[in-house]
Structures are given as structure tokens and as C-alpha cells.
Coordinates of C-alpha atoms and ligand atoms in Angstrom, one line a residue:
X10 CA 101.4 12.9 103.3
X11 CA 99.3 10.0 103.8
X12 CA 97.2 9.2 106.8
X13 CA 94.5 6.8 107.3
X14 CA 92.5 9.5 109.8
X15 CA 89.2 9.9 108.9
X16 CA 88.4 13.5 107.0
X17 CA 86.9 16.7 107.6
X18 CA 86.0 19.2 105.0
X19 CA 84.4 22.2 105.4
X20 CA 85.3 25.9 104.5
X21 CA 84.5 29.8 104.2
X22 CA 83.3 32.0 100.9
X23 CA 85.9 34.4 100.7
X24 CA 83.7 37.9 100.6
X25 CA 85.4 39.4 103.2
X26 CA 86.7 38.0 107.1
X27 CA 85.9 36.4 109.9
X28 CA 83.4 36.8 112.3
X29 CA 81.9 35.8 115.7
X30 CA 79.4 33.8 113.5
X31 CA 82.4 31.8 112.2
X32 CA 83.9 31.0 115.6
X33 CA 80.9 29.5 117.0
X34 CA 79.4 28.3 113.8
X35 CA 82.5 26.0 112.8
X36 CA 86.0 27.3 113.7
X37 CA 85.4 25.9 117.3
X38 CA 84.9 22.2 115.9
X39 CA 87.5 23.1 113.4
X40 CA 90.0 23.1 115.9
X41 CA 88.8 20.7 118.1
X42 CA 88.7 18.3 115.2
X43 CA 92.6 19.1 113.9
X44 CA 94.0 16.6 116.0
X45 CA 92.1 13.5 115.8
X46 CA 91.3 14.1 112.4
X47 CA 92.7 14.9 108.5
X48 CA 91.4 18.1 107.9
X49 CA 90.5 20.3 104.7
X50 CA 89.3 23.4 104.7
X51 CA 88.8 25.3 101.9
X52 CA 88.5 28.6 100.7
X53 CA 86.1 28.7 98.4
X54 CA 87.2 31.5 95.8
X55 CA 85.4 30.3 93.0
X56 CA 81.9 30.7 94.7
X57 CA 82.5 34.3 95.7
X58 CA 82.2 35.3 92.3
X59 CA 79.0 34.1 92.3
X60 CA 78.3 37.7 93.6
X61 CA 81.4 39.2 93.1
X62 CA 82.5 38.6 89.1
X63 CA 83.1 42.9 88.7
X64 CA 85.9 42.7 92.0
X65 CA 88.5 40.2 91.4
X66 CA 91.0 42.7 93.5
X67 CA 88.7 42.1 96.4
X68 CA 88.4 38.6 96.0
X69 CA 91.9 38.5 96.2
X70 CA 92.5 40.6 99.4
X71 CA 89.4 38.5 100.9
X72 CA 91.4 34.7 100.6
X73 CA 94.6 36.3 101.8
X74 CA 92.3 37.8 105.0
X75 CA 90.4 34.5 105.5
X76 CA 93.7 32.1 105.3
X77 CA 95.1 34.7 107.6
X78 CA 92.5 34.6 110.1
X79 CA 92.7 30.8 109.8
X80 CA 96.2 30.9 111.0
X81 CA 95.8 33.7 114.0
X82 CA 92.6 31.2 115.2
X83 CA 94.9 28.5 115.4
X84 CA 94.7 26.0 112.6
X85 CA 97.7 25.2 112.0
X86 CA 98.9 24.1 108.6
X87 CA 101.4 21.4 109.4
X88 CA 98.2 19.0 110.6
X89 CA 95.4 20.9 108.5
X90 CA 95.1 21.1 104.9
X91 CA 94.5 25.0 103.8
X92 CA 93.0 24.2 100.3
X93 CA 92.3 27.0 97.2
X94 CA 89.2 26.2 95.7
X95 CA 90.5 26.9 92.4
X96 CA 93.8 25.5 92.5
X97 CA 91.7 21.9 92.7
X98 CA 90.3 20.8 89.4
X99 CA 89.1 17.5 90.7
X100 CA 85.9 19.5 92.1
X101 CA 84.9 21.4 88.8
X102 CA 84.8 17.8 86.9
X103 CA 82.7 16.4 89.4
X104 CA 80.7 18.9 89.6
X105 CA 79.5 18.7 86.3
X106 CA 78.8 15.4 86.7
X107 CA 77.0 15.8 89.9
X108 CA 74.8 18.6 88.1
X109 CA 73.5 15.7 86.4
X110 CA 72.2 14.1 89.0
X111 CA 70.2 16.8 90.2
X112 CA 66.9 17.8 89.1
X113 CA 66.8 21.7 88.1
X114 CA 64.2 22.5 89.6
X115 CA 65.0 20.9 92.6
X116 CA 68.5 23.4 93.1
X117 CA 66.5 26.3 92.6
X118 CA 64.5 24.9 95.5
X119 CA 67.2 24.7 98.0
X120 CA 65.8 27.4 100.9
X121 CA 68.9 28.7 101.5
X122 CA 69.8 30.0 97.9
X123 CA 66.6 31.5 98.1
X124 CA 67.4 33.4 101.4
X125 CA 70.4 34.6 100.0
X126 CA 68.8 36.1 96.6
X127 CA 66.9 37.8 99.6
X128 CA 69.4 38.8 101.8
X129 CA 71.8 39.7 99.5
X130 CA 69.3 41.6 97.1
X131 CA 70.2 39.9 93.9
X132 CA 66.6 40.3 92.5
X133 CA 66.5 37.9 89.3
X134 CA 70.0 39.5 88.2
X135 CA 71.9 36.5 89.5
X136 CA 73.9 34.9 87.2
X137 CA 73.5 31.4 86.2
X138 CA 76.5 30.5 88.3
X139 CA 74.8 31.5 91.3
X140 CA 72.3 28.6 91.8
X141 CA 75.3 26.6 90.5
X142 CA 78.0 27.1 93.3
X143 CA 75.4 24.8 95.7
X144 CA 76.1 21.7 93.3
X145 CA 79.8 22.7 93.4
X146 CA 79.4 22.4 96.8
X147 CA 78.3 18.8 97.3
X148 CA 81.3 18.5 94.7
X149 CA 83.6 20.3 97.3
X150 CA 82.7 18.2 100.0
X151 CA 82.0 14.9 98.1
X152 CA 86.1 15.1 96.5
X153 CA 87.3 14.8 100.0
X154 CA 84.9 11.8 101.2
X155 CA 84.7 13.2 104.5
X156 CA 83.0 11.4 107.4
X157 CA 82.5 14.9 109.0
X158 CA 81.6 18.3 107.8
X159 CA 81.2 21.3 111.0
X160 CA 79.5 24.0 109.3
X161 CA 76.6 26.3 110.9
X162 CA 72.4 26.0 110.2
X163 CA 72.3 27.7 106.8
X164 CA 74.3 25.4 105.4
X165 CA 72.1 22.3 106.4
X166 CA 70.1 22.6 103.1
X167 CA 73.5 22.7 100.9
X168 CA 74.3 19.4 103.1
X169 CA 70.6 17.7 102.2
X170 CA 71.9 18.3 98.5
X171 CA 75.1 16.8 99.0
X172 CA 73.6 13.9 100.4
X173 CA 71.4 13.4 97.8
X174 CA 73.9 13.5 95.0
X175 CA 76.2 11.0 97.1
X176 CA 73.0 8.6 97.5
X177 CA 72.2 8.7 93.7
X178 CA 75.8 8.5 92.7
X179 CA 76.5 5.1 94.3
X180 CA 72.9 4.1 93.0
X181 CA 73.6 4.8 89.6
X182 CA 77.2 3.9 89.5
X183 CA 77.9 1.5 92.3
X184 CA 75.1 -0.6 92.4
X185 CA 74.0 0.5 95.7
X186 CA 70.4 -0.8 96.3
X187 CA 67.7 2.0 96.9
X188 CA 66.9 0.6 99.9
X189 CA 70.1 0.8 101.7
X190 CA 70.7 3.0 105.2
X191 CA 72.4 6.2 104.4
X192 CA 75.3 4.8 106.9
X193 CA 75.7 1.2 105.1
X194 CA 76.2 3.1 101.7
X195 CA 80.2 3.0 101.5
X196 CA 79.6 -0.7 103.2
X197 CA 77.6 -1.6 100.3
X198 CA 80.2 -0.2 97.7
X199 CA 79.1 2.9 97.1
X200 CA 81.7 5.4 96.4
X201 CA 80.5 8.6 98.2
X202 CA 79.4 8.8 101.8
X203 CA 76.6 10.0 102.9
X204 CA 77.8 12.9 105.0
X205 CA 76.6 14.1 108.5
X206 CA 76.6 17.8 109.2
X207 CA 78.2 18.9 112.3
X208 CA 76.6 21.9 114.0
X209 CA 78.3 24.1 116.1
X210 CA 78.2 25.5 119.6
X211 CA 75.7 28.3 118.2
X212 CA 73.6 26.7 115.1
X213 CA 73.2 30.4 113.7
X214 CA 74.5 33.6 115.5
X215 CA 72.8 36.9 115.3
X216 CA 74.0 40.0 114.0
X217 CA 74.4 43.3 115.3
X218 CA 71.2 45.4 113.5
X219 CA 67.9 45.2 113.2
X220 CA 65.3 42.6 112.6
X221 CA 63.9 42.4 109.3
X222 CA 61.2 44.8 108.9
X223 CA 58.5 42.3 107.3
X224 CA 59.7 38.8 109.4
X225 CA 60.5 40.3 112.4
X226 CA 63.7 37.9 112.6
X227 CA 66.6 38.9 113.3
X228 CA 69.5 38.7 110.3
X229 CA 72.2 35.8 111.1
X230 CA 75.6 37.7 111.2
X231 CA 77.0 37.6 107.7
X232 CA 80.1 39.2 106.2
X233 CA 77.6 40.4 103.0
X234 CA 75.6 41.8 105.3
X235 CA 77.4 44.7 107.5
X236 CA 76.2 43.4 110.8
X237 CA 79.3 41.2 111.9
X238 CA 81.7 41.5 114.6
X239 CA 84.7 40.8 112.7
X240 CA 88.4 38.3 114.9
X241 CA 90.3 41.2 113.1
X242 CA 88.5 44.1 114.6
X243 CA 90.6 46.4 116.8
X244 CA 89.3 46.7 120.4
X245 CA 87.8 50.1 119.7
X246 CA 85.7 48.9 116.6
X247 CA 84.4 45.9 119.0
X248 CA 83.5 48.7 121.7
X249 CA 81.8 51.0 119.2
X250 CA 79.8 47.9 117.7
X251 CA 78.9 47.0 120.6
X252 CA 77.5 50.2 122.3
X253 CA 75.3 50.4 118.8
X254 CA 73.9 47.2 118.8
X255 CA 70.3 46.8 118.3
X256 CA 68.4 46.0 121.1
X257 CA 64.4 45.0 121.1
X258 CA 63.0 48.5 121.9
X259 CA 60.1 46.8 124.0
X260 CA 62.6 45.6 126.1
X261 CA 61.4 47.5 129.1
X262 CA 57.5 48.2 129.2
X263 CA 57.3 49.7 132.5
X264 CA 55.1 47.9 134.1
X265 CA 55.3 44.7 132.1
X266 CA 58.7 42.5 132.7
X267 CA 61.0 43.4 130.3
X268 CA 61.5 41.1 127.0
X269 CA 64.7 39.1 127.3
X270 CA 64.0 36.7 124.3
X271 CA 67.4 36.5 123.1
X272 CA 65.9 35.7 119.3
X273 CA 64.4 39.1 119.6
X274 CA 67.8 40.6 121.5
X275 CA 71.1 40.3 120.1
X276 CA 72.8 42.1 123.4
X277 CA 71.5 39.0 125.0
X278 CA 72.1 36.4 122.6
X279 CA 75.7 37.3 122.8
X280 CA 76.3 37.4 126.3
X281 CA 74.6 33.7 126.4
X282 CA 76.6 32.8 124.1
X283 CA 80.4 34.5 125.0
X284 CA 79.7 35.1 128.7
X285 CA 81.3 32.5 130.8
X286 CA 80.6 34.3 134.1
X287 CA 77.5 32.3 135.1
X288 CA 76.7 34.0 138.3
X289 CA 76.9 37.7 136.3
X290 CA 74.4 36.4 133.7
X291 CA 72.2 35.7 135.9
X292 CA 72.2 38.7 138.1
X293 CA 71.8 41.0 135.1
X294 CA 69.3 39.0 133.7
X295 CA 67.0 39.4 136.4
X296 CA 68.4 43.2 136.8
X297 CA 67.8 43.5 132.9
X298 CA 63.9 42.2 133.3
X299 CA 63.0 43.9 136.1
X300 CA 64.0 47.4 134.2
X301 CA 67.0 48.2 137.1
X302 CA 69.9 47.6 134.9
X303 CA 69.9 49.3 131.2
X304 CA 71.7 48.5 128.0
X305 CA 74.8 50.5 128.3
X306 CA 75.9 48.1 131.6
X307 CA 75.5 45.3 129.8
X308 CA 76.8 46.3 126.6
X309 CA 80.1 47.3 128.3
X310 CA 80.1 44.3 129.6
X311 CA 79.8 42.7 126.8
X312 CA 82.7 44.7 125.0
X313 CA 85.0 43.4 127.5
X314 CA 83.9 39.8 126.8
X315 CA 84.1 39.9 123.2
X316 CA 87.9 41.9 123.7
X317 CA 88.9 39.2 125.7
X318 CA 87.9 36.2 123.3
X319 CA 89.1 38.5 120.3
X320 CA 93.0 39.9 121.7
X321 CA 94.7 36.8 121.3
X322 CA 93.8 36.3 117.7
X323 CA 94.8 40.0 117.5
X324 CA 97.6 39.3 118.2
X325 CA 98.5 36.5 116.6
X326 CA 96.6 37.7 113.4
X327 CA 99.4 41.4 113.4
X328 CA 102.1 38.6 113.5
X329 CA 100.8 37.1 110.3
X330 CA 100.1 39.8 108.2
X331 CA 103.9 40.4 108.4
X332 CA 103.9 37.3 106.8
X333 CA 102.2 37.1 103.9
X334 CA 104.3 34.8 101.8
X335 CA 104.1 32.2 104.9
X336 CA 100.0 32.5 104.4
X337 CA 100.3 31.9 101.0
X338 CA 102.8 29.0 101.5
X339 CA 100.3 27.3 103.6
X340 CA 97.9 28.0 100.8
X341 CA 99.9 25.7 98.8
X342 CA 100.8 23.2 100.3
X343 CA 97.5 22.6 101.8
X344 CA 96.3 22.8 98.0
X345 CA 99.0 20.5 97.0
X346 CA 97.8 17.7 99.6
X347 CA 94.0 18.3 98.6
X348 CA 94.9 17.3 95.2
X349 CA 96.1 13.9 96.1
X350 CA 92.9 13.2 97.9
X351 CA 90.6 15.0 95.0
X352 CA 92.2 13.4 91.8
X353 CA 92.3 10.3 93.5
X354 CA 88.6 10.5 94.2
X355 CA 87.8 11.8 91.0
X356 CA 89.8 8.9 89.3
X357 CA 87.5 6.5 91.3
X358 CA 84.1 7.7 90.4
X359 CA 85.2 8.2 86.8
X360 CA 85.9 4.4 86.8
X361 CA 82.4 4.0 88.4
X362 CA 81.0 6.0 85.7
X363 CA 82.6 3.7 82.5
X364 CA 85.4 6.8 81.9
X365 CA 88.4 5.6 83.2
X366 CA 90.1 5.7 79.9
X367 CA 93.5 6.4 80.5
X368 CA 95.3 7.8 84.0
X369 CA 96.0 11.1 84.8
X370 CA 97.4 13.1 87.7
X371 CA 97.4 16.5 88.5
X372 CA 99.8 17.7 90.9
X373 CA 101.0 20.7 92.4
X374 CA 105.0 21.7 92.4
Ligands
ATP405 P1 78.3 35.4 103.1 O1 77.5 36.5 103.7 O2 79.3 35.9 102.0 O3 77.5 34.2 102.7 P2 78.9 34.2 105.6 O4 79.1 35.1 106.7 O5 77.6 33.5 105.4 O6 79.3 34.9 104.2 P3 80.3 31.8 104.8 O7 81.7 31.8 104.2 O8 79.2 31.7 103.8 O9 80.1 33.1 105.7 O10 80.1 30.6 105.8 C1 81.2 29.9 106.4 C2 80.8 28.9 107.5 O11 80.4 29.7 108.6 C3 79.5 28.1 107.1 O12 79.7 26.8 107.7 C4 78.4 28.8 107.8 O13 77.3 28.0 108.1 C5 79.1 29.4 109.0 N1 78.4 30.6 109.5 C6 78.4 31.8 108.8 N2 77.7 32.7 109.4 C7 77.3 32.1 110.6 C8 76.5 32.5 111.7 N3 76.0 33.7 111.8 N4 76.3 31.6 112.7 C9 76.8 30.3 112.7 N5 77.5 29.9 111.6 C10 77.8 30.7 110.6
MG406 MG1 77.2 32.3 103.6

């Protein structure tokens, strides 16, 4: 399948499901984008054993949930490519190639790897792969050639990487001049574009807990982290998340206004962000500040919010899991169309890069 639409790549770690994070971080543009675009998104299996090597069972389970969750969402298969990271070659020989192109020391510089060897307490036990997955990444994304990739803030680092490769790549290779605007490159010859992030709706949502005791910030929701919302939880997991969720104990000084700073108050933060009913928000908010309404009003108003944006993928999601061989179908022929787009990029830079000896095609049945 052929199309001369521009492409859109972007994808999800499989360490567990999807969350509210998700949604507004990228599955909004995701399906906004389906139509007018050719779209690959990707599990990205190989990068979840960057923490994950000992639970290959779990790994498992976790692409089958995500590719589920994709479908109960509403991508839909036949005009968006549902790729397996592993079942595409193409991106592990570019990215050792790409690896090249990078100084060392400027990976283990990239903020966000060093927020994760935070939040995910890997201590200096990471494995050498772990720094390693962020070049694969500008490999992901670079084997597609996208002209879009929606992701959500954290990623934005990963992205400056990509960017960087692409630039020196069609320096070194295509005889793009130094000088030349990051949107002229592919004008100029150069091979690999010089991506633009898209944000979503909400940059970085919130989770449910508590701040981090020495920052003060509070954690972005993360499925490693046990502070999501997950599309797949049932209505009475959402309501008891919801009535436990952390709220800024100084929210109500007596005789100070109370703090509303969303940053600081993930109650609030969600409402803002899932809470359509303008003239509510603003009642409560003033009701909220003044110390006349408490949490538990809000928060049950926020379960029935959250219910109401989650039931329909419920739904959809029980009809799927009856599935499974469909999911896994769309799996593969989603993988199957990557490929052509993949090898054939890969077969282009290696003639950039002198090593187009002979052909050769990889191809799914
Ligand atoms: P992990 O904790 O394993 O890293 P994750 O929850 O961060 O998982 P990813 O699969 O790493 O999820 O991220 C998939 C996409 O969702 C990325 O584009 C990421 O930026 C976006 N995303 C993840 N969490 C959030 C969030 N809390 N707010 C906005 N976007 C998010
Ligand atoms: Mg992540």
C-alpha cells in the first residue's frame, strides 16, 4: 500500500497500558492526524527491556494491551500502520550507524534519560542498552522520514537528538552545507528530515500521588510509576483513584485563599484539563478558594468526568480482548507495511553512506 501522504511516526514503550497521560499527550493528535495522514505507530518492545530484560512474559502481555488499547481508542488499522518494533530490522542497522554520529558523552547527557535513571530508580545498574534505546529512537523515527512526530514534553529531548543525527547525517553523507535551515535540508538533498515535534493538548499530565519530596514537583503520570489513570480501568478503579488522589494539603489556610495552582494540585489539573463544563469550573473554583467547597465534591465530580471520557473505550476495548488474534493481525500487517517504508529508507542512506553493495529486501508474509 502506497500513498504519497506525508508520515507520522510516533509510538508507546510497552511497560504496561494506557493512560490519561497518553490521551492528551499524543493519542488525541494520533487520531486527528489518521486521516490526512500515513501513520506509524509503533510499539516499541525492544526498548522496554531496557528495564525489563528478567520479564519477557510481561513484555509480552504489555504489546498485546497497548495494540489493544490502540484499537478501543480508535485507530484503526486499515488507515494506520500498527508497527512491532522488533519485527523491523531496518531500525537496528540504522541505529548503529546513527550511534556513530553521536558523541557519547553527549547521550548520556540527554535530561530525560537522566530523569528516568531517577524516576525509575535504576541507580548506576542500568544496562548499557539503556542510554542506547534514545539513539534507537532517532532510528525509529528517522526510518519512517516523517514530517510529523505528536509525542508529549519528555520526549522533546529524544526529538533534539533525532534532529541532530538527521542534520549530521545529510552533512556527512548528502553534502548538505552546515549552514542550511533545518527546513531546506531534504530541499538540499539531504536524506533525513529534520523532524518537528508535535505537542499535545496537555505537554505533560500529572499523576495521581505526591510531589516529590526533595523538588516539590509533581511526577508526570507514567505507567512505571503507579500513579496513572489507566483507558482500561473499570469505573470503580477510576472512582477509588480518584477519591485518593493527592491534593496540596495547604490547599485551604483558613484565613489565606486557598492554593489552586494546578502544578501543585492534581485534582485541579485534571478537571482543567477533562472538564468541559465551563461554567462548573468556574463556580467550584471560586467555591474551592474561598474554602466553601472541599475535595470530596470535586473529586466526585471529577470521577464522573473521567467515566464518561473512559466508558466508550471500555467498551470497545471488552470487544477486543475477545479478539485477540484480530489485535495481533493488525500487528502484522501494520509491521508488514512499515517494512516497505523502513528498508526502503535504509537502502537509501546506505547508498549515501558508499554501502549499497548489492540489494536486499526484507518482507513480511
Ligand atoms: P514509562 O513510564 O514506561 O516511560 P510512559 O508512561 O512514559 O511509560 P511512554 O510509552 O514512554 O509512556 O510514552 C508514550 C508517549 O506518551 C510519549 O509520546 C510520551 O511523551 C507520552 N506521554 C507519556 N506520559 C505522558 C504524560 N504524563 N503527559 C503527556 N504525555 C505523556
Ligand atoms: Mg516514558
Amino acid at each position: 500500500m502506497s500513498t504519497t501522504k506525508p508520515r507520522v511516526l510516533t509510538g508507546d514503550t510497552p511497560t504496561g497500558r494506557l493512560h490519561l497521560g497518553h490521551y492528551v499527550g499524543s493519542i488525541e493528535n494520533r487520531l486527528a492526524l489518521q486521516d490526512q495522514y500515513d501513520c506509524y505507530f509503533l510499539i516499541a518492545n525492544k526498548h522496554a527491556f531496557t528495564t525489563r530484560a528478567d520479564r519477557p512474559a510481561e513484555i509480552r502481555q504489555s504489546v498485546v494491551d497497548i495494540a489493544t488499547d490502540w484499537l478501543a481508542v480508535g485507530i484503526d488499522p486499515e488507515r494506520s500502520a500498527m508497527v512491532l518494533q522488533s519485527e523491523v530490522p531496518a531500525i537496528d542497522e540504522l541505529t548503529f550507524f546513527f550511534s556513530m554520529l553521536l558523541p557519547f558523552n553527549r547521550v548520556l547527557r540527554n535530561p530525560t534519560l537522566a530523569q528516568e535513571i531517577k524516576d525509575k530508580d535504576l541507580g548506576d545498574k542500568y544496562p548499557f542498552g539503556f542510554p542506547l534505546y534514545t539513539v534507537g529512537q532517532c532510528a525509529d523515527i528517522l526510518a519512517f522520514r516523517p514530517q510529523l512526530v505528536p509525542v508529549g514534553e519528555d520526549q522533546l529531548p529524544h526529538l533534539e537528538m533525532t534532529r541532530e543525527v538527521a542534520r549530521r547525517f545529510n552533512q556527512l553523507y548528502c553534502g548538505v552545507d552546515p549552514q542550511t535551515e533545518d527546513a531546506d535540508h531534504l530541499a538540499r538533498g539531504g536524506l533525513m528530515p529534520v523532524i518537528e515535534p508535535k505537542l499535545g493538548r496537555v505537554k505533560r499530565l500529572v499523576g495521581i500521588g505526591a510531589p516529590n519530596a526533595e523538588t516539590g514537583q509533581l511526577h508526570k503520570m507514567s505507567k512505571s510509576l503507579n500513579n496513572a489513570i489507566f483507558l482500561s480501568d473499570d469505573a470503580d478503579t477510576v472512582r477509588k483513584k480518584v477519591m485518593s488522589m493527592y491534593t496540596d494539603p495547604k490547599r485551604i489556610t483558613g484565613k489565606e485563599p486557598g492554593e489552586v495552582d494546578p502544578a501543585k494540585n492534581p485534582l485541579w489539573a485534571f478537571h482543567e484539563t477533562f472538564n468541559s463544563d465551563a461554567p462548573w469550573l468556574q463556580e467550584h473554583r471560586e467555591l474551592y478558594r474561598a474554602g466553601k467547597v472541599g475535595d470530596v465534591v470535586v473529586k466526585k465530580k471529577l470521577v464522573e468526568v473521567l467515566n464518561d471520557l473512559i466508558e466508550p473505550i471500555r467498551t470497545r476495548r471488552k470487544q477486543f480482548e475477545l479478539r485477540p488474534d484480530e489485535v495481533i493481525e493488525a500487528l502484522r500487517r501494520g509491521t508488514r507495511r512499515a517494512n516497505q517504508v523502513a528498508e526502503e529508507t535504509l537502502a537509501l542512506a546506505k547508498q549515501a553512506m558508499k554501502q549499497d553493495y548489492f540489494a536486499r529486501t526484507l518482507s513480511i508474509p
